[in-house]
Amino acid sequence: MITADPRSILSVGATLGEGPVWVARDAALWFVDIKAHRVHRYDPALDVGRSWAAPGQAGWILPSADGLFAVGLPSGVHRFDPADGSFRALHAPEAHLPGNRQNDACVAPDGALWFGTMDDAEAQASGYFYRCHQGRCVETGLPAVSITNGPAFSPDGSILYHTDTLGKRIWRTDVASDGSVGNTTLFARIEEDAGYPDGPTVDAEGCLWTGLFGGWAVRRYDPAGKLMREIRFPVANVTKIAFGGEDLRTAYATTARKGLDMTALTKQPLAGDLFAFDPGVAGLPGHVATI
């Protein structure tokens, strides 16, 4: 039974659990452990998990229109086939930035894949956002930051939310029908001692949810950027949520052990697990990438 209080549903002890996505065709939740080079699947009907080894730091996983998956690796976008665990390179937009890796992604309503990169050392402002659609992968022109998170789209696809994690800011950008970006304004700023904004997700009411790395919580903001709700967790590093289940009314949350010493881990034995809770609102149906 899913309650309003987050509870661990799959013990994976992820170093850096990230990128949860509900895949309706599988009736399952997929996510990654970036630092452990793993792809994970959780089947709620059977309450079982399965994992695959990735050939590098997998920043995200998303379903593709061919029935397989797209996965973001440091060397670029790859096609992943769970049947045999194989990865095949598709796009390499940052071959000139070997210190970067991919960090978060989503599929827009038009089927375009949007993803962000970051400096793996978390020092240089070398993180960019890209758009891949129908065989073409281009840099979007959004400002570079050290750690990108998101993006996420409004229900109609006209607004792009993207995060400067170290800057503790979430931005809102207008997006045209051809995928070009327009005016950018500040959506929300995370105050001191509240953690760092991690992966964003938008619900069916157009409100944005963000994980708070080091903040012990997830937050929900209305479309104007006003804080509506905060849900506390028993672990410090909450990275991102995804809405899943047949009615899209279960919130799944990935968490991380990264940066926690043995004393902290003793106090947070569930750190790195997959959590679930009742968010009181439905999520948006997912899309498949046409890359």
PDB file of C-alpha atoms in Angstrom:
ATOM      1  CA  MET A   1       0.000   0.000   0.000  1.00  0.00           C
ATOM      2  CA  ILE A   2       1.378   3.388  -1.037  1.00  0.00           C
ATOM      3  CA  THR A   3       1.042   6.072   1.630  1.00  0.00           C
ATOM      4  CA  ALA A   4       1.744   9.799   1.727  1.00  0.00           C
ATOM      5  CA  ASP A   5       4.960   9.099   3.640  1.00  0.00           C
ATOM      6  CA  PRO A   6       7.852   7.925   1.418  1.00  0.00           C
ATOM      7  CA  ARG A   7       8.916   4.343   2.025  1.00  0.00           C
ATOM      8  CA  SER A   8      11.657   2.219   0.516  1.00  0.00           C
ATOM      9  CA  ILE A   9      10.309  -0.293  -2.011  1.00  0.00           C
ATOM     10  CA  LEU A  10      13.544  -1.539  -3.593  1.00  0.00           C
ATOM     11  CA  SER A  11      16.866  -1.788  -1.797  1.00  0.00           C
ATOM     12  CA  VAL A  12      19.591  -1.142  -4.363  1.00  0.00           C
ATOM     13  CA  GLY A  13      21.997   1.002  -2.330  1.00  0.00           C
ATOM     14  CA  ALA A  14      22.605   3.230  -5.345  1.00  0.00           C
ATOM     15  CA  THR A  15      25.664   5.416  -5.220  1.00  0.00           C
ATOM     16  CA  LEU A  16      23.851   7.922  -7.440  1.00  0.00           C
ATOM     17  CA  GLY A  17      20.335   6.752  -8.257  1.00  0.00           C
ATOM     18  CA  GLU A  18      18.833   8.982 -10.948  1.00  0.00           C
ATOM     19  CA  GLY A  19      16.472   9.345 -13.893  1.00  0.00           C
ATOM     20  CA  PRO A  20      13.348   7.403 -12.835  1.00  0.00           C
ATOM     21  CA  VAL A  21      10.862   7.005 -15.687  1.00  0.00           C
ATOM     22  CA  TRP A  22       7.605   5.051 -15.828  1.00  0.00           C
ATOM     23  CA  VAL A  23       7.396   3.036 -19.065  1.00  0.00           C
ATOM     24  CA  ALA A  24       3.749   2.168 -19.729  1.00  0.00           C
ATOM     25  CA  ARG A  25       4.482  -0.538 -22.306  1.00  0.00           C
ATOM     26  CA  ASP A  26       6.416  -2.461 -19.614  1.00  0.00           C
ATOM     27  CA  ALA A  27       4.223  -1.408 -16.661  1.00  0.00           C
ATOM     28  CA  ALA A  28       7.567  -0.858 -14.954  1.00  0.00           C
ATOM     29  CA  LEU A  29       9.827   1.861 -13.597  1.00  0.00           C
ATOM     30  CA  TRP A  30      13.310   2.253 -15.075  1.00  0.00           C
ATOM     31  CA  PHE A  31      16.187   4.220 -13.538  1.00  0.00           C
ATOM     32  CA  VAL A  32      19.983   4.329 -13.395  1.00  0.00           C
ATOM     33  CA  ASP A  33      22.808   4.307 -10.886  1.00  0.00           C
ATOM     34  CA  ILE A  34      25.239   6.675 -12.573  1.00  0.00           C
ATOM     35  CA  LYS A  35      28.368   5.954 -10.561  1.00  0.00           C
ATOM     36  CA  ALA A  36      27.837   2.186 -10.430  1.00  0.00           C
ATOM     37  CA  HIS A  37      27.292   2.006 -14.225  1.00  0.00           C
ATOM     38  CA  ARG A  38      23.940   0.242 -13.833  1.00  0.00           C
ATOM     39  CA  VAL A  39      20.503   0.334 -15.447  1.00  0.00           C
ATOM     40  CA  HIS A  40      17.665  -0.778 -13.166  1.00  0.00           C
ATOM     41  CA  ARG A  41      14.064  -1.894 -13.714  1.00  0.00           C
ATOM     42  CA  TYR A  42      11.423  -2.239 -11.000  1.00  0.00           C
ATOM     43  CA  ASP A  43       8.258  -4.262 -11.650  1.00  0.00           C
ATOM     44  CA  PRO A  44       5.645  -3.206  -9.054  1.00  0.00           C
ATOM     45  CA  ALA A  45       3.201  -6.007  -9.916  1.00  0.00           C
ATOM     46  CA  LEU A  46       5.784  -8.609  -8.943  1.00  0.00           C
ATOM     47  CA  ASP A  47       7.686  -6.339  -6.527  1.00  0.00           C
ATOM     48  CA  VAL A  48      10.989  -7.345  -8.072  1.00  0.00           C
ATOM     49  CA  GLY A  49      13.941  -5.509  -9.555  1.00  0.00           C
ATOM     50  CA  ARG A  50      16.446  -6.351 -12.259  1.00  0.00           C
ATOM     51  CA  SER A  51      19.623  -4.598 -13.381  1.00  0.00           C
ATOM     52  CA  TRP A  52      22.038  -4.456 -16.306  1.00  0.00           C
ATOM     53  CA  ALA A  53      25.661  -3.325 -16.529  1.00  0.00           C
ATOM     54  CA  ALA A  54      26.303  -0.202 -18.611  1.00  0.00           C
ATOM     55  CA  PRO A  55      29.631   0.497 -20.373  1.00  0.00           C
ATOM     56  CA  GLY A  56      30.111   3.749 -18.464  1.00  0.00           C
ATOM     57  CA  GLN A  57      28.259   6.277 -16.339  1.00  0.00           C
ATOM     58  CA  ALA A  58      24.649   6.043 -17.526  1.00  0.00           C
ATOM     59  CA  GLY A  59      23.060   9.425 -16.799  1.00  0.00           C
ATOM     60  CA  TRP A  60      19.517   8.532 -17.866  1.00  0.00           C
ATOM     61  CA  ILE A  61      17.323   5.981 -19.631  1.00  0.00           C
ATOM     62  CA  LEU A  62      14.191   6.720 -21.706  1.00  0.00           C
ATOM     63  CA  PRO A  63      11.952   4.623 -23.968  1.00  0.00           C
ATOM     64  CA  SER A  64      12.392   4.970 -27.724  1.00  0.00           C
ATOM     65  CA  ALA A  65       9.868   4.553 -30.527  1.00  0.00           C
ATOM     66  CA  ASP A  66      11.499   1.328 -31.778  1.00  0.00           C
ATOM     67  CA  GLY A  67      10.494  -0.488 -28.580  1.00  0.00           C
ATOM     68  CA  LEU A  68      13.985  -0.238 -27.086  1.00  0.00           C
ATOM     69  CA  PHE A  69      15.614   2.502 -25.005  1.00  0.00           C
ATOM     70  CA  ALA A  70      17.894   5.499 -25.340  1.00  0.00           C
ATOM     71  CA  VAL A  71      20.619   5.814 -22.688  1.00  0.00           C
ATOM     72  CA  GLY A  72      22.964   8.727 -22.056  1.00  0.00           C
ATOM     73  CA  LEU A  73      26.604   7.678 -21.639  1.00  0.00           C
ATOM     74  CA  PRO A  74      29.655   9.962 -21.402  1.00  0.00           C
ATOM     75  CA  SER A  75      30.480   9.203 -25.050  1.00  0.00           C
ATOM     76  CA  GLY A  76      26.975  10.131 -26.229  1.00  0.00           C
ATOM     77  CA  VAL A  77      23.460   8.818 -26.771  1.00  0.00           C
ATOM     78  CA  HIS A  78      23.219   5.037 -27.156  1.00  0.00           C
ATOM     79  CA  ARG A  79      20.448   2.586 -28.027  1.00  0.00           C
ATOM     80  CA  PHE A  80      19.982  -0.064 -25.318  1.00  0.00           C
ATOM     81  CA  ASP A  81      18.352  -3.468 -25.831  1.00  0.00           C
ATOM     82  CA  PRO A  82      17.417  -5.156 -22.532  1.00  0.00           C
ATOM     83  CA  ALA A  83      17.014  -8.506 -24.281  1.00  0.00           C
ATOM     84  CA  ASP A  84      20.763  -8.926 -24.705  1.00  0.00           C
ATOM     85  CA  GLY A  85      22.114  -5.989 -22.668  1.00  0.00           C
ATOM     86  CA  SER A  86      23.723  -4.408 -25.718  1.00  0.00           C
ATOM     87  CA  PHE A  87      24.495  -0.714 -26.261  1.00  0.00           C
ATOM     88  CA  ARG A  88      24.925   0.902 -29.697  1.00  0.00           C
ATOM     89  CA  ALA A  89      26.162   4.459 -30.246  1.00  0.00           C
ATOM     90  CA  LEU A  90      23.777   6.905 -31.967  1.00  0.00           C
ATOM     91  CA  HIS A  91      24.920  10.492 -31.305  1.00  0.00           C
ATOM     92  CA  ALA A  92      28.172  11.920 -29.920  1.00  0.00           C
ATOM     93  CA  PRO A  93      27.578  15.681 -29.572  1.00  0.00           C
ATOM     94  CA  GLU A  94      30.386  16.275 -27.061  1.00  0.00           C
ATOM     95  CA  ALA A  95      33.347  14.355 -28.402  1.00  0.00           C
ATOM     96  CA  HIS A  96      35.308  17.575 -27.900  1.00  0.00           C
ATOM     97  CA  LEU A  97      34.512  17.628 -24.146  1.00  0.00           C
ATOM     98  CA  PRO A  98      35.985  14.398 -22.720  1.00  0.00           C
ATOM     99  CA  GLY A  99      35.564  15.605 -19.124  1.00  0.00           C
ATOM    100  CA  ASN A 100      31.790  15.801 -19.486  1.00  0.00           C
ATOM    101  CA  ARG A 101      29.109  13.188 -18.916  1.00  0.00           C
ATOM    102  CA  GLN A 102      25.334  13.136 -19.332  1.00  0.00           C
ATOM    103  CA  ASN A 103      23.171  13.766 -16.300  1.00  0.00           C
ATOM    104  CA  ASP A 104      19.399  14.010 -16.892  1.00  0.00           C
ATOM    105  CA  ALA A 105      16.884  13.939 -19.742  1.00  0.00           C
ATOM    106  CA  CYS A 106      13.255  13.824 -20.823  1.00  0.00           C
ATOM    107  CA  VAL A 107      11.130  13.294 -23.928  1.00  0.00           C
ATOM    108  CA  ALA A 108       9.084  16.264 -25.150  1.00  0.00           C
ATOM    109  CA  PRO A 109       5.472  15.846 -26.324  1.00  0.00           C
ATOM    110  CA  ASP A 110       6.697  15.884 -29.952  1.00  0.00           C
ATOM    111  CA  GLY A 111       8.999  12.921 -29.325  1.00  0.00           C
ATOM    112  CA  ALA A 112      12.218  14.954 -29.216  1.00  0.00           C
ATOM    113  CA  LEU A 113      14.833  13.819 -26.704  1.00  0.00           C
ATOM    114  CA  TRP A 114      16.236  16.624 -24.545  1.00  0.00           C
ATOM    115  CA  PHE A 115      19.216  15.985 -22.281  1.00  0.00           C
ATOM    116  CA  GLY A 116      21.828  17.861 -20.280  1.00  0.00           C
ATOM    117  CA  THR A 117      25.525  17.300 -19.722  1.00  0.00           C
ATOM    118  CA  MET A 118      27.890  18.306 -16.943  1.00  0.00           C
ATOM    119  CA  ASP A 119      31.529  18.442 -15.919  1.00  0.00           C
ATOM    120  CA  ASP A 120      32.122  15.120 -14.188  1.00  0.00           C
ATOM    121  CA  ALA A 121      34.471  16.909 -11.764  1.00  0.00           C
ATOM    122  CA  GLU A 122      31.644  19.360 -10.939  1.00  0.00           C
ATOM    123  CA  ALA A 123      33.960  22.343 -11.399  1.00  0.00           C
ATOM    124  CA  GLN A 124      33.800  23.753 -14.940  1.00  0.00           C
ATOM    125  CA  ALA A 125      30.740  25.430 -16.473  1.00  0.00           C
ATOM    126  CA  SER A 126      30.741  22.975 -19.376  1.00  0.00           C
ATOM    127  CA  GLY A 127      27.242  21.520 -19.026  1.00  0.00           C
ATOM    128  CA  TYR A 128      24.954  22.102 -22.030  1.00  0.00           C
ATOM    129  CA  PHE A 129      21.447  21.084 -23.094  1.00  0.00           C
ATOM    130  CA  TYR A 130      20.823  19.196 -26.336  1.00  0.00           C
ATOM    131  CA  ARG A 131      17.816  18.251 -28.456  1.00  0.00           C
ATOM    132  CA  CYS A 132      17.810  15.049 -30.524  1.00  0.00           C
ATOM    133  CA  HIS A 133      14.979  14.374 -32.953  1.00  0.00           C
ATOM    134  CA  GLN A 134      14.641  12.193 -36.049  1.00  0.00           C
ATOM    135  CA  GLY A 135      18.354  11.642 -36.504  1.00  0.00           C
ATOM    136  CA  ARG A 136      19.541  15.162 -35.696  1.00  0.00           C
ATOM    137  CA  CYS A 137      21.181  16.206 -32.396  1.00  0.00           C
ATOM    138  CA  VAL A 138      21.837  19.911 -31.736  1.00  0.00           C
ATOM    139  CA  GLU A 139      22.885  22.127 -28.845  1.00  0.00           C
ATOM    140  CA  THR A 140      19.918  24.240 -27.734  1.00  0.00           C
ATOM    141  CA  GLY A 141      21.695  27.511 -26.926  1.00  0.00           C
ATOM    142  CA  LEU A 142      20.776  27.563 -23.242  1.00  0.00           C
ATOM    143  CA  PRO A 143      23.563  28.942 -21.004  1.00  0.00           C
ATOM    144  CA  ALA A 144      26.246  26.512 -19.856  1.00  0.00           C
ATOM    145  CA  VAL A 145      26.459  25.563 -16.169  1.00  0.00           C
ATOM    146  CA  SER A 146      28.504  23.075 -14.136  1.00  0.00           C
ATOM    147  CA  ILE A 147      25.678  20.638 -13.306  1.00  0.00           C
ATOM    148  CA  THR A 148      22.569  20.565 -15.486  1.00  0.00           C
ATOM    149  CA  ASN A 149      19.375  18.859 -14.342  1.00  0.00           C
ATOM    150  CA  GLY A 150      16.176  18.279 -16.205  1.00  0.00           C
ATOM    151  CA  PRO A 151      14.839  19.379 -18.483  1.00  0.00           C
ATOM    152  CA  ALA A 152      11.104  18.929 -17.952  1.00  0.00           C
ATOM    153  CA  PHE A 153       8.169  20.233 -19.976  1.00  0.00           C
ATOM    154  CA  SER A 154       4.840  21.848 -19.166  1.00  0.00           C
ATOM    155  CA  PRO A 155       1.814  19.722 -20.173  1.00  0.00           C
ATOM    156  CA  ASP A 156       1.467  21.470 -23.552  1.00  0.00           C
ATOM    157  CA  GLY A 157       5.198  21.423 -24.275  1.00  0.00           C
ATOM    158  CA  SER A 158       5.506  25.203 -24.548  1.00  0.00           C
ATOM    159  CA  ILE A 159       7.581  25.708 -21.393  1.00  0.00           C
ATOM    160  CA  LEU A 160      10.913  24.097 -20.618  1.00  0.00           C
ATOM    161  CA  TYR A 161      12.108  23.874 -17.008  1.00  0.00           C
ATOM    162  CA  HIS A 162      15.847  23.388 -16.507  1.00  0.00           C
ATOM    163  CA  THR A 163      18.057  23.461 -13.446  1.00  0.00           C
ATOM    164  CA  ASP A 164      21.430  24.933 -12.524  1.00  0.00           C
ATOM    165  CA  THR A 165      22.047  22.646  -9.565  1.00  0.00           C
ATOM    166  CA  LEU A 166      25.125  24.308  -8.079  1.00  0.00           C
ATOM    167  CA  GLY A 167      23.574  27.742  -8.663  1.00  0.00           C
ATOM    168  CA  LYS A 168      20.459  26.489  -6.798  1.00  0.00           C
ATOM    169  CA  ARG A 169      18.175  27.918  -9.484  1.00  0.00           C
ATOM    170  CA  ILE A 170      15.396  26.460 -11.616  1.00  0.00           C
ATOM    171  CA  TRP A 171      14.766  28.312 -14.883  1.00  0.00           C
ATOM    172  CA  ARG A 172      11.733  28.547 -17.149  1.00  0.00           C
ATOM    173  CA  THR A 173      12.203  28.932 -20.927  1.00  0.00           C
ATOM    174  CA  ASP A 174       9.647  29.373 -23.708  1.00  0.00           C
ATOM    175  CA  VAL A 175       9.877  26.735 -26.445  1.00  0.00           C
ATOM    176  CA  ALA A 176       8.521  27.127 -29.971  1.00  0.00           C
ATOM    177  CA  SER A 177       6.827  24.349 -31.954  1.00  0.00           C
ATOM    178  CA  ASP A 178      10.077  23.680 -33.845  1.00  0.00           C
ATOM    179  CA  GLY A 179      11.988  23.147 -30.581  1.00  0.00           C
ATOM    180  CA  SER A 180      13.828  26.470 -30.615  1.00  0.00           C
ATOM    181  CA  VAL A 181      14.143  28.197 -27.249  1.00  0.00           C
ATOM    182  CA  GLY A 182      13.001  31.729 -26.458  1.00  0.00           C
ATOM    183  CA  ASN A 183      12.760  33.923 -23.383  1.00  0.00           C
ATOM    184  CA  THR A 184      14.210  32.574 -20.125  1.00  0.00           C
ATOM    185  CA  THR A 185      13.148  33.715 -16.649  1.00  0.00           C
ATOM    186  CA  LEU A 186      13.946  32.564 -13.109  1.00  0.00           C
ATOM    187  CA  PHE A 187      11.308  30.099 -11.912  1.00  0.00           C
ATOM    188  CA  ALA A 188      12.527  29.278  -8.393  1.00  0.00           C
ATOM    189  CA  ARG A 189      15.585  29.739  -6.205  1.00  0.00           C
ATOM    190  CA  ILE A 190      16.401  27.212  -3.474  1.00  0.00           C
ATOM    191  CA  GLU A 191      17.318  28.932  -0.236  1.00  0.00           C
ATOM    192  CA  GLU A 192      20.432  28.217   1.815  1.00  0.00           C
ATOM    193  CA  ASP A 193      20.481  25.029   3.917  1.00  0.00           C
ATOM    194  CA  ALA A 194      17.627  23.493   1.880  1.00  0.00           C
ATOM    195  CA  GLY A 195      19.814  21.348  -0.371  1.00  0.00           C
ATOM    196  CA  TYR A 196      20.400  21.540  -4.111  1.00  0.00           C
ATOM    197  CA  PRO A 197      17.674  21.282  -6.763  1.00  0.00           C
ATOM    198  CA  ASP A 198      18.079  18.006  -8.613  1.00  0.00           C
ATOM    199  CA  GLY A 199      15.845  16.396 -11.228  1.00  0.00           C
ATOM    200  CA  PRO A 200      12.566  18.205 -12.080  1.00  0.00           C
ATOM    201  CA  THR A 201       9.250  16.556 -13.033  1.00  0.00           C
ATOM    202  CA  VAL A 202       5.910  18.135 -14.002  1.00  0.00           C
ATOM    203  CA  ASP A 203       2.537  16.733 -12.895  1.00  0.00           C
ATOM    204  CA  ALA A 204      -0.860  16.735 -14.653  1.00  0.00           C
ATOM    205  CA  GLU A 205      -1.783  20.069 -13.060  1.00  0.00           C
ATOM    206  CA  GLY A 206       1.312  21.740 -14.509  1.00  0.00           C
ATOM    207  CA  CYS A 207       3.122  21.947 -11.176  1.00  0.00           C
ATOM    208  CA  LEU A 208       6.834  21.197 -10.922  1.00  0.00           C
ATOM    209  CA  TRP A 209       8.387  18.730  -8.489  1.00  0.00           C
ATOM    210  CA  THR A 210      12.099  18.725  -7.726  1.00  0.00           C
ATOM    211  CA  GLY A 211      14.307  16.448  -5.688  1.00  0.00           C
ATOM    212  CA  LEU A 212      16.563  18.162  -3.170  1.00  0.00           C
ATOM    213  CA  PHE A 213      20.050  16.676  -2.997  1.00  0.00           C
ATOM    214  CA  GLY A 214      21.217  17.146   0.577  1.00  0.00           C
ATOM    215  CA  GLY A 215      17.810  18.571   1.462  1.00  0.00           C
ATOM    216  CA  TRP A 216      15.990  15.439   2.744  1.00  0.00           C
ATOM    217  CA  ALA A 217      12.920  16.240   0.650  1.00  0.00           C
ATOM    218  CA  VAL A 218      11.073  16.766  -2.606  1.00  0.00           C
ATOM    219  CA  ARG A 219       9.164  19.968  -3.311  1.00  0.00           C
ATOM    220  CA  ARG A 220       6.169  20.923  -5.435  1.00  0.00           C
ATOM    221  CA  TYR A 221       5.924  24.395  -7.004  1.00  0.00           C
ATOM    222  CA  ASP A 222       2.916  25.869  -8.807  1.00  0.00           C
ATOM    223  CA  PRO A 223       3.308  27.113 -12.422  1.00  0.00           C
ATOM    224  CA  ALA A 224       4.168  30.600 -11.127  1.00  0.00           C
ATOM    225  CA  GLY A 225       7.058  29.264  -9.024  1.00  0.00           C
ATOM    226  CA  LYS A 226       5.326  29.428  -5.625  1.00  0.00           C
ATOM    227  CA  LEU A 227       6.251  26.660  -3.175  1.00  0.00           C
ATOM    228  CA  MET A 228       3.151  24.561  -2.493  1.00  0.00           C
ATOM    229  CA  ARG A 229       4.367  21.482  -0.651  1.00  0.00           C
ATOM    230  CA  GLU A 230       7.442  19.779   0.775  1.00  0.00           C
ATOM    231  CA  ILE A 231       7.613  16.044   1.492  1.00  0.00           C
ATOM    232  CA  ARG A 232      10.348  14.923   3.864  1.00  0.00           C
ATOM    233  CA  PHE A 233      12.404  11.744   3.362  1.00  0.00           C
ATOM    234  CA  PRO A 234      14.445   9.580   5.768  1.00  0.00           C
ATOM    235  CA  VAL A 235      17.482  10.084   3.510  1.00  0.00           C
ATOM    236  CA  ALA A 236      19.333  13.270   2.616  1.00  0.00           C
ATOM    237  CA  ASN A 237      19.928  12.890  -1.115  1.00  0.00           C
ATOM    238  CA  VAL A 238      16.659  12.746  -3.034  1.00  0.00           C
ATOM    239  CA  THR A 239      17.443  13.028  -6.733  1.00  0.00           C
ATOM    240  CA  LYS A 240      14.249  12.855  -8.815  1.00  0.00           C
ATOM    241  CA  ILE A 241      10.670  11.568  -8.863  1.00  0.00           C
ATOM    242  CA  ALA A 242       8.551   9.973 -11.582  1.00  0.00           C
ATOM    243  CA  PHE A 243       4.806   9.365 -11.648  1.00  0.00           C
ATOM    244  CA  GLY A 244       3.837   5.783 -12.373  1.00  0.00           C
ATOM    245  CA  GLY A 245       1.335   3.018 -11.945  1.00  0.00           C
ATOM    246  CA  GLU A 246      -1.714   2.402 -14.121  1.00  0.00           C
ATOM    247  CA  ASP A 247      -3.294   5.694 -13.024  1.00  0.00           C
ATOM    248  CA  LEU A 248       0.028   7.607 -12.777  1.00  0.00           C
ATOM    249  CA  ARG A 249      -0.761   8.453  -9.171  1.00  0.00           C
ATOM    250  CA  THR A 250       2.233   6.777  -7.502  1.00  0.00           C
ATOM    251  CA  ALA A 251       5.372   8.873  -7.101  1.00  0.00           C
ATOM    252  CA  TYR A 252       8.646   6.963  -7.318  1.00  0.00           C
ATOM    253  CA  ALA A 253      11.830   8.631  -6.049  1.00  0.00           C
ATOM    254  CA  THR A 254      15.479   7.763  -6.618  1.00  0.00           C
ATOM    255  CA  THR A 255      18.044   8.554  -3.927  1.00  0.00           C
ATOM    256  CA  ALA A 256      21.832   8.488  -3.543  1.00  0.00           C
ATOM    257  CA  ARG A 257      24.596   7.471  -1.154  1.00  0.00           C
ATOM    258  CA  LYS A 258      27.106   9.743  -2.901  1.00  0.00           C
ATOM    259  CA  GLY A 259      28.942  12.069  -0.503  1.00  0.00           C
ATOM    260  CA  LEU A 260      27.791  10.267   2.659  1.00  0.00           C
ATOM    261  CA  ASP A 261      30.481   9.016   5.028  1.00  0.00           C
ATOM    262  CA  MET A 262      30.120   5.933   7.233  1.00  0.00           C
ATOM    263  CA  THR A 263      28.618   7.946  10.088  1.00  0.00           C
ATOM    264  CA  ALA A 264      25.959   9.395   7.789  1.00  0.00           C
ATOM    265  CA  LEU A 265      25.236   6.004   6.223  1.00  0.00           C
ATOM    266  CA  THR A 266      24.752   4.476   9.666  1.00  0.00           C
ATOM    267  CA  LYS A 267      22.065   7.081  10.299  1.00  0.00           C
ATOM    268  CA  GLN A 268      20.605   6.659   6.799  1.00  0.00           C
ATOM    269  CA  PRO A 269      20.488   2.900   6.144  1.00  0.00           C
ATOM    270  CA  LEU A 270      17.965   3.404   3.312  1.00  0.00           C
ATOM    271  CA  ALA A 271      20.142   5.853   1.378  1.00  0.00           C
ATOM    272  CA  GLY A 272      20.331   4.867  -2.292  1.00  0.00           C
ATOM    273  CA  ASP A 273      17.038   2.949  -2.265  1.00  0.00           C
ATOM    274  CA  LEU A 274      14.052   3.455  -4.547  1.00  0.00           C
ATOM    275  CA  PHE A 275      11.142   5.038  -2.674  1.00  0.00           C
ATOM    276  CA  ALA A 276       7.414   5.439  -3.357  1.00  0.00           C
ATOM    277  CA  PHE A 277       4.710   7.688  -1.942  1.00  0.00           C
ATOM    278  CA  ASP A 278       1.223   8.993  -2.717  1.00  0.00           C
ATOM    279  CA  PRO A 279       1.643  12.517  -4.145  1.00  0.00           C
ATOM    280  CA  GLY A 280      -2.072  13.326  -4.116  1.00  0.00           C
ATOM    281  CA  VAL A 281      -1.985  14.199  -7.838  1.00  0.00           C
ATOM    282  CA  ALA A 282      -1.521  12.356 -11.120  1.00  0.00           C
ATOM    283  CA  GLY A 283       1.442  12.639 -13.411  1.00  0.00           C
ATOM    284  CA  LEU A 284       1.580  13.195 -17.150  1.00  0.00           C
ATOM    285  CA  PRO A 285       1.573  10.286 -19.625  1.00  0.00           C
ATOM    286  CA  GLY A 286       5.064   9.533 -20.870  1.00  0.00           C
ATOM    287  CA  HIS A 287       6.332   9.925 -24.419  1.00  0.00           C
ATOM    288  CA  VAL A 288       8.721   7.813 -26.497  1.00  0.00           C
ATOM    289  CA  ALA A 289      11.779   9.291 -28.159  1.00  0.00           C
ATOM    290  CA  THR A 290      12.032   9.475 -31.942  1.00  0.00           C
ATOM    291  CA  ILE A 291      15.772   9.890 -32.192  1.00  0.00           C
TER     292      ILE A 291
END
